[in-house]
Amino acid sequence: MAQAAIELIGINKSFGAVRANRDINLEIVRGTIHGIVGENGAGKSTLMSILYGFYQADSGEIRVGGQPASIKTPNDAIALGIGMVHQHFMLVDNFSVLENVILGAESDALLKKSIAKARSELERLEREYGLEVDPDAIIEELPVGLQQRVEILKALYRGAEILILDEPTGVLTPAEADHLFRILKQLKEQGKTVVLITHKLREIMAITDTVSVMRQGTMVATRETKKTTVEELAELMVGRRVLLRVEKGEAEAGGVKLAVKNLTVKDTRGVTMVDDVSFDLRAGEIVGIAGVAGNGQSELLEAISGIRHAVSGSVMLDGKPIDLTGKADPGELRDRGLAHVPEDRHHVGLVLAFEENENSILGYHDDPRYLKGPLLDIDAIRNDAKDKITKYDIRPADCRLKTANFSGGNQQKIVLAREMEQDPGVLIVGQPTRGVDVGAIEFIHKRLIAMRDQGKAVLVVSVELDEIRSLSDRILVMFAGRIVGERGPEASEGELGLLMAGVEQREAAE
Amino acid sequence: MDIFIAIVQILDSTIRLSVPLLLACLAGLYSERAGVFDIGLEGKMLVGAFAGAAAASVFHSAFLGLGMAILISVAFALIHGFASITHRGNQIVSGVAINFIAAGSTIMLGQHWFQQGGRTPALAPGERFEAITWPGVDAVRGVPIIGPIYSELISGHSILVYIAFLMVPFTWWVLFRTRFGLRLRAVGENPAAVDTAGISVAWLRYRALICTGILTGVAGAYLSMVQNGGFVKDMTAGKGYIALAALIFAKWKPVNAMFACLLFGFLDALSIRLQGTPLPLIGKVPVQFMQALPYVLTVILLAGFIGKAIPPRAGGVPYVKER
Ligand SMILES: Nc1ncnc2c1ncn2[C@@H]1O[C@H](COP(=O)(O)OP(=O)(O)OP(=O)(O)O)[C@@H](O)[C@H]1O
Ligand SMILES: [Mg+2]
């Protein structure tokens, strides 16, 4: 019988009225990769934060390697060989990689010695696990994929035998994710134990040995990965059957709603991010922009929605130009029927310190529906928020809760609900389902298609190829700032993948 | 030669006038780098000045005075910590409250204990920090240029002046060369990173505030026991706020802080020197104008010349992990 690396027995945790974890029992076998899946707000991050000593359980017992363990602070967890890569990275942005790695685990009171020691150890770890990062690079200058490596290195440097990763692939490109999985497999071969939280069931099937499913704070099932299917997991998570691919009819494209012509955008360093891009978006269709993250999609979105300066080109909304100086009035664009769900909802889409109902009308607070004379009509706002909460199944269903206290996926739903319920003529969405669970993905996809069927124009940018393929009526592939191809929804994954890697383009050039 | 002597004299008073600013500025640097804004530098200096002068005159010892100044100032720093770290109160409100308490309590206790209208008794020579004369001063005094610089500028200050300037490289060393400094800077940027690395955020911030308290204590002692022979009510006269301006100006870096404080000290020295003296072309400049100059300069420089001052990212925000 394989030995348990970790046993959680009867764990309970409440945040105020929210019971994030109820009576959780979980056993994680040493030397395996154990997946945890569950809806947004199911309590996955909370459970793992308890194991890591970041939160304290209200009741329950933790055993590590068979021994009862009292984990009161992350320090206790680290001492027991537990390391964690958090959903939102815990790095000091303006420190170097080395400084971040040694923080809290310095071998000496003077930095010089600690750093010298850490440097050789870090180099060994980097070589051993293929986790190459420049030890002297500053964190904020590194792409997210590398930042995540630093988090893993931090854990390994502290001698972690058990590594918890909370939604590590949410921010990674497919290639980066593949690399991460190779590393995780290697860790497993070395006898380490890995706990992996993810919403991507395909990843669970590909890499885990065992998978546990959480729903609304409880642990509902644990399965051997070999003996389960994506469909079963999805059903266990949501408690009903889920359509992994939403049905949709033929698009009936109408007149041009949004016309982008020769748009060129440079970033602050003067590097061309969007290079002479032109396309039309028609009423009644969904156009998907596929591409590996960082190929200009974000900049394209921002330029079209008027928040980023474009060097040249034009964007016409219903035949009238949009101000491309980067200083467009977002309120005016909203009035003209352009809604925008930004990619980075945490920073751009929400005021985390506000109550949910306030965020659910943010930007539309001038709408007469929410006003009583010159004042906000609080009752109307709250009722409106409650409707959206019911419709989009936002949990917990409390419109007075501070937005920061919603789980990552539920925060996404708050923004989506706000923008989609305004019934805009043109909807621009960046990463519609990043960090969102399968049940919610199904719902969001259905809503987007319903909008299309009502004759709205929808532009979707996503790094998830599956999502692009199941939603779009036309697919534009972006590579190095250019649109390198247009395909129909029937295009194969392989074909799109090649385009995204820029292969076709090179052949054409030859 | 007259002009040279005048310059040396102005520089000499520049040093004297910048010392309290420098100590307070470095004090603020410790707490703000750790993510705790401290608008209460002013108040802590004031209680330090009062406690120092009071203890020195009662116990007839300059060093006991200094010790008491530090003790009381640290106590006030801990009150700020209790309100803003342990109870996650608003740091600005807590700092302002400390300034009010300091201004009121020093006058009240001073009057109650010494009955001199809020002053402490004038300090006798042994109760103050005296100027230290460096060896060989008399020998080199006659030498042109080097003589006056050595005897006026370098020699002839109290021990606290030298301590203040030594604190600059020391603070730099602590911040950038020690484990404590690394953690302190980290907690001011991202306390969650420090917490998950297994270090107590609260304890780390308390330690930073203790450093702040020590330095404001010394700054206060300098005011009442070196610059002045006793405590006078409200004697800090806004120096705590200028120190904060200097800190922003210095972009939270120790060596920059020294230059910023020297600049403010220089303007102060200049304004004293030029009082009543007509300037060529401009004529007589009102005293008030010269006194306002440091503040005007701060606004102008901050507005455009020094570039963007980026404060520690977690500054001013209490650390909350369970909301
Ligand atoms: N610090 C907190 N304060 C108050 N409530 C919290 C806090 N952290 C989490 N919650 C609540 O606890 C519940 C579980 O949250 P948790 O973050 O564990 O979910 P999750 O399963 O990780 O979801 P997601 O997939 O969206 O990340 C949610 O309802 C959330 O609103
Ligand atoms: Mg989570």
Tab-separated table of C-alpha atoms and ligand atoms in Angstrom, chain A residues 41 43-46 87 166-167 197 199 407-409, ligand 2:
chain	number	residue	atom	x	y	z
A	41	GLY	CA	-15.395	29.306	-5.418
A	43	GLY	CA	-12.778	26.173	-2.025
A	44	LYS	CA	-9.730	24.719	-3.756
A	45	SER	CA	-7.399	27.633	-3.140
A	46	THR	CA	-8.636	27.891	0.436
A	87	GLN	CA	-2.780	31.381	-8.027
A	166	ASP	CA	-2.758	26.534	-7.844
A	167	GLU	CA	-3.975	27.038	-11.414
A	197	ILE	CA	-5.324	22.629	-9.215
A	199	HIS	CA	-9.853	24.082	-14.573
A	407	SER	CA	-12.913	33.736	-5.926
A	408	GLY	CA	-10.994	34.435	-9.119
A	409	GLY	CA	-13.522	32.844	-11.442
C	2	MG	MG	-8.612	29.523	-6.600
